[in-house]
mmCIF file of N, CA and C in Angstrom:
data_model
loop_
_atom_site.group_PDB
_atom_site.id
_atom_site.type_symbol
_atom_site.label_atom_id
_atom_site.label_comp_id
_atom_site.label_asym_id
_atom_site.label_seq_id
_atom_site.Cartn_x
_atom_site.Cartn_y
_atom_site.Cartn_z
ATOM 1 N N MET M 1 -54.209 328.434 292.210
ATOM 2 C CA MET M 1 -55.568 328.431 291.636
ATOM 3 C C MET M 1 -55.633 328.552 290.163
ATOM 4 N N ARG M 2 -54.423 329.254 289.608
ATOM 5 C CA ARG M 2 -54.604 329.576 288.110
ATOM 6 C C ARG M 2 -54.238 328.222 287.417
ATOM 7 N N ASN M 3 -53.294 327.437 288.227
ATOM 8 C CA ASN M 3 -53.085 326.146 287.262
ATOM 9 C C ASN M 3 -54.587 325.074 287.428
ATOM 10 N N LEU M 4 -55.124 325.195 288.545
ATOM 11 C CA LEU M 4 -56.455 324.396 288.515
ATOM 12 C C LEU M 4 -57.419 324.862 287.560
ATOM 13 N N ILE M 5 -57.433 326.115 287.021
ATOM 14 C CA ILE M 5 -58.169 326.851 286.280
ATOM 15 C C ILE M 5 -57.743 326.228 284.588
ATOM 16 N N LEU M 6 -56.831 326.633 284.522
ATOM 17 C CA LEU M 6 -56.004 326.294 283.344
ATOM 18 C C LEU M 6 -56.008 324.561 283.021
ATOM 19 N N CYS M 7 -55.923 324.171 283.950
ATOM 20 C CA CYS M 7 -56.190 322.208 283.638
ATOM 21 C C CYS M 7 -57.463 321.940 283.432
ATOM 22 N N LEU M 8 -58.193 322.661 284.198
ATOM 23 C CA LEU M 8 -59.939 322.417 283.691
ATOM 24 C C LEU M 8 -60.578 323.105 282.093
ATOM 25 N N ALA M 9 -59.585 324.307 281.942
ATOM 26 C CA ALA M 9 -60.159 324.525 280.692
ATOM 27 C C ALA M 9 -59.516 323.669 279.962
ATOM 28 N N LEU M 10 -58.022 323.299 279.668
ATOM 29 C CA LEU M 10 -57.821 321.865 278.903
ATOM 30 C C LEU M 10 -58.241 320.743 278.895
ATOM 31 N N GLY M 11 -58.750 320.419 279.901
ATOM 32 C CA GLY M 11 -59.380 319.294 279.908
ATOM 33 C C GLY M 11 -61.084 319.415 279.433
ATOM 34 N N ALA M 12 -61.427 320.505 279.176
ATOM 35 C CA ALA M 12 -63.019 320.654 278.619
ATOM 36 C C ALA M 12 -62.377 321.030 276.904
ATOM 37 N N ALA M 13 -61.294 321.883 276.485
ATOM 38 C CA ALA M 13 -61.022 321.633 275.022
ATOM 39 C C ALA M 13 -60.552 319.904 274.926
ATOM 40 N N ALA M 14 -60.105 319.273 275.392
ATOM 41 C CA ALA M 14 -59.806 317.985 275.000
ATOM 42 C C ALA M 14 -61.204 317.181 274.588
ATOM 43 N N SER M 15 -62.074 317.620 275.683
ATOM 44 C CA SER M 15 -62.913 316.417 275.483
ATOM 45 C C SER M 15 -64.284 317.310 275.039
ATOM 46 N N SER M 16 -63.827 318.203 274.402
ATOM 47 C CA SER M 16 -65.039 319.325 273.388
ATOM 48 C C SER M 16 -65.159 318.281 271.942
ATOM 49 N N ALA M 17 -64.168 317.863 271.717
ATOM 50 C CA ALA M 17 -64.131 316.774 270.282
ATOM 51 C C ALA M 17 -65.435 315.941 270.559
ATOM 52 N N PHE M 18 -66.009 315.749 271.813
ATOM 53 C CA PHE M 18 -66.987 314.443 271.629
ATOM 54 C C PHE M 18 -68.234 315.390 272.215
ATOM 55 N N ALA M 19 -68.510 316.391 272.491
ATOM 56 C CA ALA M 19 -69.595 317.381 272.809
ATOM 57 C C ALA M 19 -70.160 317.551 271.695
ATOM 58 N N LEU M 20 -70.513 316.669 270.921
ATOM 59 C CA LEU M 20 -71.515 316.912 269.818
ATOM 60 C C LEU M 20 -73.194 317.031 270.016
ATOM 61 N N THR M 21 -73.844 317.873 269.771
ATOM 62 C CA THR M 21 -74.920 318.201 269.629
ATOM 63 C C THR M 21 -76.294 317.423 268.647
ATOM 64 N N ASN M 22 -77.339 317.381 269.021
ATOM 65 C CA ASN M 22 -78.297 317.031 267.650
ATOM 66 C C ASN M 22 -78.181 318.312 266.603
ATOM 67 N N GLU M 23 -78.251 319.551 267.134
ATOM 68 C CA GLU M 23 -77.965 320.682 266.127
ATOM 69 C C GLU M 23 -76.760 320.653 265.509
ATOM 70 N N ASP M 24 -75.672 319.738 265.761
ATOM 71 C CA ASP M 24 -74.179 319.697 265.246
ATOM 72 C C ASP M 24 -74.696 318.818 263.928
ATOM 73 N N LEU M 25 -75.298 317.777 264.568
ATOM 74 C CA LEU M 25 -75.397 316.788 263.412
ATOM 75 C C LEU M 25 -76.645 317.076 262.016
ATOM 76 N N ALA M 26 -77.580 317.870 262.730
ATOM 77 C CA ALA M 26 -78.690 318.332 261.904
ATOM 78 C C ALA M 26 -77.955 319.521 260.715
ATOM 79 N N ALA M 27 -76.886 320.296 260.901
ATOM 80 C CA ALA M 27 -76.270 321.317 260.374
ATOM 81 C C ALA M 27 -75.977 320.909 258.880
ATOM 82 N N ASN M 28 -75.873 319.393 258.829
ATOM 83 C CA ASN M 28 -75.536 319.334 257.268
ATOM 84 C C ASN M 28 -76.022 317.741 257.042
ATOM 85 N N THR M 29 -76.418 317.621 255.625
ATOM 86 C CA THR M 29 -76.642 315.961 255.067
ATOM 87 C C THR M 29 -75.153 315.492 255.226
ATOM 88 N N TRP M 30 -74.643 314.474 255.235
ATOM 89 C CA TRP M 30 -73.274 313.708 255.582
ATOM 90 C C TRP M 30 -73.349 312.342 254.694
ATOM 91 N N MET M 31 -71.912 312.383 254.077
ATOM 92 C CA MET M 31 -71.512 311.167 253.126
ATOM 93 C C MET M 31 -70.096 310.686 253.419
ATOM 94 N N PRO M 32 -70.398 309.769 252.852
ATOM 95 C CA PRO M 32 -68.760 309.251 253.498
ATOM 96 C C PRO M 32 -67.742 310.236 252.878
ATOM 97 N N LEU M 33 -66.520 309.934 253.484
ATOM 98 C CA LEU M 33 -65.272 310.889 252.877
ATOM 99 C C LEU M 33 -65.320 310.048 251.653
ATOM 100 N N GLU M 34 -64.834 310.734 250.612
ATOM 101 C CA GLU M 34 -64.767 310.332 248.995
ATOM 102 C C GLU M 34 -63.902 308.986 248.843
ATOM 103 N N GLU M 35 -62.527 309.213 249.740
ATOM 104 C CA GLU M 35 -61.526 307.978 249.860
ATOM 105 C C GLU M 35 -62.179 306.810 249.953
ATOM 106 N N GLN M 36 -63.267 306.788 250.957
ATOM 107 C CA GLN M 36 -63.600 305.651 251.291
ATOM 108 C C GLN M 36 -64.753 304.718 250.807
ATOM 109 N N THR M 37 -65.299 305.449 249.591
ATOM 110 C CA THR M 37 -66.437 304.922 249.097
ATOM 111 C C THR M 37 -66.373 303.964 248.123
ATOM 112 N N GLU M 38 -65.153 303.335 247.537
ATOM 113 C CA GLU M 38 -64.952 302.524 246.653
ATOM 114 C C GLU M 38 -65.628 302.275 245.444
ATOM 115 N N SER M 39 -66.198 303.388 245.153
ATOM 116 C CA SER M 39 -67.773 303.563 244.031
ATOM 117 C C SER M 39 -67.497 304.387 242.980
ATOM 118 N N SER M 40 -68.066 304.017 241.814
ATOM 119 C CA SER M 40 -68.206 305.119 240.485
ATOM 120 C C SER M 40 -69.604 305.341 240.262
ATOM 121 N N CYS M 41 -70.569 305.073 241.690
ATOM 122 C CA CYS M 41 -71.555 305.731 241.668
ATOM 123 C C CYS M 41 -72.220 306.922 241.515
ATOM 124 N N GLU M 42 -73.647 307.126 240.739
ATOM 125 C CA GLU M 42 -74.122 308.351 240.522
ATOM 126 C C GLU M 42 -74.499 309.158 241.785
ATOM 127 N N LEU M 43 -74.691 308.378 242.681
ATOM 128 C CA LEU M 43 -75.323 309.201 244.030
ATOM 129 C C LEU M 43 -74.630 308.738 245.259
ATOM 130 N N PRO M 44 -73.922 309.456 245.945
ATOM 131 C CA PRO M 44 -73.437 309.049 247.137
ATOM 132 C C PRO M 44 -74.373 308.389 248.181
ATOM 133 N N ALA M 45 -73.914 307.597 249.306
ATOM 134 C CA ALA M 45 -74.507 307.227 250.201
ATOM 135 C C ALA M 45 -74.763 308.318 251.461
ATOM 136 N N MET M 46 -75.630 308.984 251.820
ATOM 137 C CA MET M 46 -76.041 309.832 252.384
ATOM 138 C C MET M 46 -76.895 309.584 253.519
ATOM 139 N N ILE M 47 -76.748 310.369 254.763
ATOM 140 C CA ILE M 47 -77.448 310.578 256.129
ATOM 141 C C ILE M 47 -77.949 311.580 256.544
ATOM 142 N N ASP M 48 -79.097 311.859 257.132
ATOM 143 C CA ASP M 48 -79.533 313.087 257.744
ATOM 144 C C ASP M 48 -79.843 312.949 259.234
ATOM 145 N N PHE M 49 -79.175 313.823 259.916
ATOM 146 C CA PHE M 49 -79.627 313.716 261.447
ATOM 147 C C PHE M 49 -80.287 314.663 261.397
ATOM 148 N N HIS M 50 -81.809 314.435 262.124
ATOM 149 C CA HIS M 50 -82.358 315.925 262.228
ATOM 150 C C HIS M 50 -82.430 315.875 263.739
ATOM 151 N N LYS M 51 -82.954 317.399 263.887
ATOM 152 C CA LYS M 51 -82.781 317.924 265.787
ATOM 153 C C LYS M 51 -83.449 316.947 266.573
ATOM 154 N N ASP M 52 -84.720 316.655 266.119
ATOM 155 C CA ASP M 52 -85.766 315.898 266.906
ATOM 156 C C ASP M 52 -84.971 314.299 267.310
ATOM 157 N N GLY M 53 -83.795 313.979 266.576
ATOM 158 C CA GLY M 53 -83.438 312.828 266.974
ATOM 159 C C GLY M 53 -83.929 311.811 266.522
ATOM 160 N N THR M 54 -84.290 311.952 265.259
ATOM 161 C CA THR M 54 -84.444 310.889 264.217
ATOM 162 C C THR M 54 -83.446 311.244 262.916
ATOM 163 N N LEU M 55 -83.498 310.000 262.259
ATOM 164 C CA LEU M 55 -82.474 309.997 260.992
ATOM 165 C C LEU M 55 -83.237 309.511 259.726
ATOM 166 N N SER M 56 -82.808 309.931 258.807
ATOM 167 C CA SER M 56 -83.110 309.305 257.413
ATOM 168 C C SER M 56 -82.006 309.448 256.672
ATOM 169 N N SER M 57 -81.881 308.259 255.416
ATOM 170 C CA SER M 57 -80.370 307.828 254.830
ATOM 171 C C SER M 57 -80.864 307.132 253.612
ATOM 172 N N GLU M 58 -79.696 307.458 252.877
ATOM 173 C CA GLU M 58 -80.403 306.614 251.293
ATOM 174 C C GLU M 58 -78.743 306.029 251.163
ATOM 175 N N PRO M 59 -78.878 305.103 251.668
ATOM 176 C CA PRO M 59 -77.352 304.346 251.940
ATOM 177 C C PRO M 59 -76.734 303.931 250.337
ATOM 178 N N GLY M 60 -77.590 303.664 249.436
ATOM 179 C CA GLY M 60 -77.334 302.915 248.022
ATOM 180 C C GLY M 60 -78.473 303.070 247.099
ATOM 181 N N CYS M 61 -79.357 301.933 247.957
ATOM 182 C CA CYS M 61 -80.474 301.383 246.816
ATOM 183 C C CYS M 61 -81.751 301.939 247.569
ATOM 184 N N ASN M 62 -82.203 301.253 249.036
ATOM 185 C CA ASN M 62 -83.065 301.362 249.840
ATOM 186 C C ASN M 62 -83.053 302.821 250.525
ATOM 187 N N THR M 63 -84.279 302.982 251.202
ATOM 188 C CA THR M 63 -83.981 304.077 252.423
ATOM 189 C C THR M 63 -84.093 303.764 253.727
ATOM 190 N N MET M 64 -83.468 304.446 254.683
ATOM 191 C CA MET M 64 -83.101 303.887 255.815
ATOM 192 C C MET M 64 -83.792 305.164 256.789
ATOM 193 N N SER M 65 -84.338 304.588 258.170
ATOM 194 C CA SER M 65 -84.769 305.538 259.174
ATOM 195 C C SER M 65 -84.510 305.095 260.041
ATOM 196 N N GLY M 66 -84.606 306.053 261.333
ATOM 197 C CA GLY M 66 -84.465 305.337 262.640
ATOM 198 C C GLY M 66 -84.275 306.549 263.541
ATOM 199 N N ARG M 67 -83.744 306.530 264.766
ATOM 200 C CA ARG M 67 -83.758 307.355 266.061
ATOM 201 C C ARG M 67 -82.072 307.112 266.404
ATOM 202 N N TYR M 68 -81.286 308.420 266.931
ATOM 203 C CA TYR M 68 -80.066 308.343 267.309
ATOM 204 C C TYR M 68 -80.288 309.145 268.631
ATOM 205 N N LYS M 69 -79.301 308.682 269.484
ATOM 206 C CA LYS M 69 -79.160 309.505 270.799
ATOM 207 C C LYS M 69 -77.747 309.566 270.953
ATOM 208 N N ILE M 70 -77.279 311.037 271.432
ATOM 209 C CA ILE M 70 -75.556 311.364 271.689
ATOM 210 C C ILE M 70 -75.691 311.467 273.310
ATOM 211 N N GLY M 71 -74.633 310.609 273.686
ATOM 212 C CA GLY M 71 -74.415 310.936 275.224
ATOM 213 C C GLY M 71 -72.999 312.105 275.423
ATOM 214 N N GLU M 72 -73.115 312.684 276.516
ATOM 215 C CA GLU M 72 -72.112 313.742 276.328
ATOM 216 C C GLU M 72 -70.582 313.146 276.477
ATOM 217 N N ASP M 73 -70.368 311.870 276.383
ATOM 218 C CA ASP M 73 -68.921 311.222 275.819
ATOM 219 C C ASP M 73 -68.732 310.903 274.867
ATOM 220 N N GLY M 74 -69.504 311.550 273.815
ATOM 221 C CA GLY M 74 -69.641 311.242 272.611
ATOM 222 C C GLY M 74 -70.536 309.921 271.762
ATOM 223 N N LYS M 75 -71.010 309.276 272.957
ATOM 224 C CA LYS M 75 -71.500 307.706 272.626
ATOM 225 C C LYS M 75 -72.803 308.183 271.551
ATOM 226 N N ILE M 76 -72.973 307.437 270.875
ATOM 227 C CA ILE M 76 -74.101 307.315 269.975
ATOM 228 C C ILE M 76 -74.899 306.332 269.824
ATOM 229 N N GLU M 77 -76.008 306.109 270.309
ATOM 230 C CA GLU M 77 -76.847 304.818 269.938
ATOM 231 C C GLU M 77 -77.975 304.888 268.805
ATOM 232 N N PHE M 78 -78.206 303.965 268.093
ATOM 233 C CA PHE M 78 -79.007 303.935 266.928
ATOM 234 C C PHE M 78 -80.329 303.321 267.256
ATOM 235 N N THR M 79 -81.456 303.667 267.319
ATOM 236 C CA THR M 79 -82.323 302.723 267.718
ATOM 237 C C THR M 79 -83.746 302.745 266.745
ATOM 238 N N GLU M 80 -84.616 301.519 266.725
ATOM 239 C CA GLU M 80 -85.666 301.846 265.912
ATOM 240 C C GLU M 80 -85.308 301.895 264.428
ATOM 241 N N MET M 81 -84.184 300.927 264.077
ATOM 242 C CA MET M 81 -83.792 301.445 262.526
ATOM 243 C C MET M 81 -84.604 300.455 261.707
ATOM 244 N N ALA M 82 -84.741 301.045 260.824
ATOM 245 C CA ALA M 82 -85.647 300.318 259.221
ATOM 246 C C ALA M 82 -85.473 300.603 258.509
ATOM 247 N N MET M 83 -85.294 299.554 257.247
ATOM 248 C CA MET M 83 -84.637 300.168 255.519
ATOM 249 C C MET M 83 -85.805 299.231 254.904
ATOM 250 N N THR M 84 -85.820 300.066 253.761
ATOM 251 C CA THR M 84 -86.640 299.197 252.751
ATOM 252 C C THR M 84 -85.792 298.191 251.979
ATOM 253 N N GLN M 85 -86.353 297.149 251.560
ATOM 254 C CA GLN M 85 -86.148 295.494 250.945
ATOM 255 C C GLN M 85 -86.286 295.860 249.347
ATOM 256 N N ARG M 86 -85.700 296.564 249.053
ATOM 257 C CA ARG M 86 -85.514 296.745 247.301
ATOM 258 C C ARG M 86 -84.154 296.003 246.906
ATOM 259 N N MET M 87 -84.093 295.579 245.798
ATOM 260 C CA MET M 87 -83.080 295.431 245.183
ATOM 261 C C MET M 87 -82.886 295.990 243.998
ATOM 262 N N CYS M 88 -81.414 296.128 243.862
ATOM 263 C CA CYS M 88 -80.982 297.188 242.876
ATOM 264 C C CYS M 88 -79.503 296.441 241.862
ATOM 265 N N ALA M 89 -79.145 297.444 241.218
ATOM 266 C CA ALA M 89 -77.532 296.969 240.817
ATOM 267 C C ALA M 89 -76.743 296.464 241.703
ATOM 268 N N LYS M 90 -75.796 295.668 241.765
ATOM 269 C CA LYS M 90 -74.716 295.496 242.663
ATOM 270 C C LYS M 90 -73.884 296.511 243.122
ATOM 271 N N GLU M 91 -73.318 297.466 242.093
ATOM 272 C CA GLU M 91 -72.824 298.793 242.494
ATOM 273 C C GLU M 91 -73.617 299.336 243.963
ATOM 274 N N TYR M 92 -74.913 299.366 243.509
ATOM 275 C CA TYR M 92 -75.501 300.139 244.613
ATOM 276 C C TYR M 92 -75.722 299.425 245.700
ATOM 277 N N MET M 93 -75.927 298.069 245.811
ATOM 278 C CA MET M 93 -76.271 297.478 246.932
ATOM 279 C C MET M 93 -75.059 296.884 247.733
ATOM 280 N N ASP M 94 -73.843 297.196 246.744
ATOM 281 C CA ASP M 94 -72.607 297.192 247.570
ATOM 282 C C ASP M 94 -71.993 298.510 248.373
ATOM 283 N N GLN M 95 -72.430 299.457 247.530
ATOM 284 C CA GLN M 95 -72.289 301.065 248.209
ATOM 285 C C GLN M 95 -72.997 300.694 249.558
ATOM 286 N N GLU M 96 -74.392 300.346 249.557
ATOM 287 C CA GLU M 96 -75.414 300.467 250.842
ATOM 288 C C GLU M 96 -74.845 299.070 251.886
ATOM 289 N N MET M 97 -74.370 298.078 251.267
ATOM 290 C CA MET M 97 -73.524 297.297 252.331
ATOM 291 C C MET M 97 -72.320 297.866 253.134
ATOM 292 N N ARG M 98 -71.818 298.468 252.635
ATOM 293 C CA ARG M 98 -70.223 299.295 253.290
ATOM 294 C C ARG M 98 -71.193 300.570 254.264
ATOM 295 N N PHE M 99 -71.827 300.979 253.629
ATOM 296 C CA PHE M 99 -72.445 302.297 254.437
ATOM 297 C C PHE M 99 -72.858 301.864 255.619
ATOM 298 N N THR M 100 -73.968 300.860 255.584
ATOM 299 C CA THR M 100 -74.665 300.238 256.658
ATOM 300 C C THR M 100 -73.858 299.541 257.578
ATOM 301 N N ALA M 101 -72.982 298.856 257.283
ATOM 302 C CA ALA M 101 -71.806 298.410 258.188
ATOM 303 C C ALA M 101 -70.823 299.143 259.104
ATOM 304 N N MET M 102 -70.692 300.402 258.041
ATOM 305 C CA MET M 102 -69.958 301.347 259.022
ATOM 306 C C MET M 102 -71.136 301.897 260.076
ATOM 307 N N ILE M 103 -72.324 302.589 259.624
ATOM 308 C CA ILE M 103 -72.950 302.581 260.744
ATOM 309 C C ILE M 103 -73.463 301.954 261.899
ATOM 310 N N ASN M 104 -73.615 300.642 261.632
ATOM 311 C CA ASN M 104 -73.915 299.804 262.604
ATOM 312 C C ASN M 104 -72.738 299.514 263.480
ATOM 313 N N ASP M 105 -71.524 299.599 263.210
ATOM 314 C CA ASP M 105 -70.361 299.399 263.764
ATOM 315 C C ASP M 105 -70.055 300.628 264.512
ATOM 316 N N THR M 106 -70.972 302.071 264.258
ATOM 317 C CA THR M 106 -70.415 303.167 265.349
ATOM 318 C C THR M 106 -70.941 303.124 266.571
ATOM 319 N N HIS M 107 -70.035 303.153 267.261
ATOM 320 C CA HIS M 107 -70.723 303.514 268.972
ATOM 321 C C HIS M 107 -70.347 304.765 269.481
ATOM 322 N N PHE M 108 -69.274 305.233 268.910
ATOM 323 C CA PHE M 108 -68.903 306.924 269.444
ATOM 324 C C PHE M 108 -68.941 308.018 268.304
ATOM 325 N N ILE M 109 -69.193 309.076 268.376
ATOM 326 C CA ILE M 109 -69.075 309.854 267.310
ATOM 327 C C ILE M 109 -68.294 311.312 267.707
ATOM 328 N N LYS M 110 -67.276 311.900 266.812
ATOM 329 C CA LYS M 110 -66.731 313.116 267.344
ATOM 330 C C LYS M 110 -66.577 313.686 265.816
ATOM 331 N N LYS M 111 -66.624 315.123 266.219
ATOM 332 C CA LYS M 111 -66.361 316.161 264.805
ATOM 333 C C LYS M 111 -64.939 316.823 265.252
ATOM 334 N N GLU M 112 -64.392 316.864 263.554
ATOM 335 C CA GLU M 112 -62.764 317.417 263.817
ATOM 336 C C GLU M 112 -63.150 318.003 262.578
ATOM 337 N N ASP M 113 -62.661 319.357 262.544
ATOM 338 C CA ASP M 113 -62.859 320.103 261.409
ATOM 339 C C ASP M 113 -64.228 319.996 260.886
ATOM 340 N N LYS M 114 -64.125 319.583 259.641
ATOM 341 C CA LYS M 114 -65.866 319.847 259.268
ATOM 342 C C LYS M 114 -66.076 318.257 258.849
ATOM 343 N N GLN M 115 -65.538 317.223 259.824
ATOM 344 C CA GLN M 115 -65.612 316.119 259.150
ATOM 345 C C GLN M 115 -66.177 315.129 260.529
ATOM 346 N N LEU M 116 -67.135 314.270 260.349
ATOM 347 C CA LEU M 116 -67.697 313.648 261.705
ATOM 348 C C LEU M 116 -66.644 312.209 261.617
ATOM 349 N N ILE M 117 -66.309 311.854 262.705
ATOM 350 C CA ILE M 117 -65.174 310.586 262.657
ATOM 351 C C ILE M 117 -66.253 309.769 263.607
ATOM 352 N N LEU M 118 -66.546 308.346 263.057
ATOM 353 C CA LEU M 118 -67.132 307.510 263.480
ATOM 354 C C LEU M 118 -66.180 306.600 263.907
ATOM 355 N N LEU M 119 -66.357 305.953 265.381
ATOM 356 C CA LEU M 119 -65.609 305.314 266.159
ATOM 357 C C LEU M 119 -66.349 303.728 266.686
ATOM 358 N N ASP M 120 -65.833 302.591 266.740
ATOM 359 C CA ASP M 120 -66.503 301.498 267.146
ATOM 360 C C ASP M 120 -66.018 301.745 268.717
ATOM 361 N N ALA M 121 -66.933 300.454 269.403
ATOM 362 C CA ALA M 121 -66.763 300.818 270.766
ATOM 363 C C ALA M 121 -65.395 300.281 271.468
ATOM 364 N N ASP M 122 -64.510 300.341 270.946
ATOM 365 C CA ASP M 122 -63.141 300.394 271.483
ATOM 366 C C ASP M 122 -62.428 301.826 271.089
ATOM 367 N N LYS M 123 -63.162 302.747 270.475
ATOM 368 C CA LYS M 123 -63.102 303.900 269.928
ATOM 369 C C LYS M 123 -61.760 304.009 268.831
ATOM 370 N N LYS M 124 -62.159 303.093 267.991
ATOM 371 C CA LYS M 124 -61.253 303.042 266.959
ATOM 372 C C LYS M 124 -61.743 303.467 265.477
ATOM 373 N N GLU M 125 -61.275 304.174 264.724
ATOM 374 C CA GLU M 125 -62.093 304.717 263.835
ATOM 375 C C GLU M 125 -62.555 303.934 262.729
ATOM 376 N N VAL M 126 -64.033 303.841 262.239
ATOM 377 C CA VAL M 126 -64.514 302.794 261.311
ATOM 378 C C VAL M 126 -64.896 303.632 260.227
ATOM 379 N N GLY M 127 -64.977 305.094 260.291
ATOM 380 C CA GLY M 127 -65.446 305.996 259.045
ATOM 381 C C GLY M 127 -65.465 307.230 259.188
ATOM 382 N N ARG M 128 -65.605 308.134 258.010
ATOM 383 C CA ARG M 128 -65.535 309.534 258.209
ATOM 384 C C ARG M 128 -66.620 310.171 257.589
ATOM 385 N N LEU M 129 -67.393 310.775 257.830
ATOM 386 C CA LEU M 129 -68.574 311.319 257.371
ATOM 387 C C LEU M 129 -67.789 313.428 256.677
ATOM 388 N N VAL M 130 -68.738 313.435 255.685
ATOM 389 C CA VAL M 130 -68.152 314.903 255.066
ATOM 390 C C VAL M 130 -69.493 315.398 254.603
ATOM 391 N N PRO M 131 -69.567 316.754 254.837
ATOM 392 C CA PRO M 131 -71.124 317.345 254.231
ATOM 393 C C PRO M 131 -71.272 316.875 252.981
ATOM 394 N N GLU M 132 -72.379 316.717 252.541
ATOM 395 C CA GLU M 132 -72.543 316.332 251.035
ATOM 396 C C GLU M 132 -72.725 317.102 250.230
ATOM 397 N N LYS M 133 -72.100 316.886 249.070
ATOM 398 C CA LYS M 133 -71.683 317.998 247.879
ATOM 399 C C LYS M 133 -72.035 316.850 246.765
ATOM 400 N N ALA M 134 -72.693 318.011 245.733
ATOM 401 C CA ALA M 134 -72.957 317.414 244.354
ATOM 402 C C ALA M 134 -71.567 316.746 243.858
ATOM 403 N N LYS M 135 -71.881 316.037 242.769
ATOM 404 C CA LYS M 135 -70.854 315.289 242.011
ATOM 405 C C LYS M 135 -69.760 314.507 242.694
ATOM 406 N N ALA M 136 -70.240 314.204 243.875
ATOM 407 C CA ALA M 136 -69.409 313.672 244.903
ATOM 408 C C ALA M 136 -68.777 312.197 244.563
ATOM 409 N N CYS M 137 -69.531 311.653 243.728
ATOM 410 C CA CYS M 137 -68.778 310.215 243.287
ATOM 411 C C CYS M 137 -67.939 310.442 241.852
ATOM 412 N N ASN M 138 -66.808 309.322 241.981
ATOM 413 C CA ASN M 138 -66.033 309.538 240.687
ATOM 414 C C ASN M 138 -66.915 309.362 239.428
#
């Protein structure tokens, strides 16, 4: 019986990386890990997940909004996504293109330490988000 309890406890711990809630995501404003940005921008791309299942983002030049839903297995679905259509300097447009591509490729999400790891449909990493901080760009 002890072995069964131990196995169940280990299994729960292994799957806990995918046990994210809306509250977990809403605890921070998130930005890409600095090493991924390839930018010398003044402002990093950022995304806010709200507890009510909505999101808002400033990926570079435009603003983006939509809805998200997290499944028990770490699956995340983005719906009702909308973005303004302004044109800005190439640097900001390039940053926006990289960030929105990363979000579009994300099908699963897990948390490791203080980072959100974004995974594609095959659960391969497409990017990482960290809590937003001032002076994050080079």
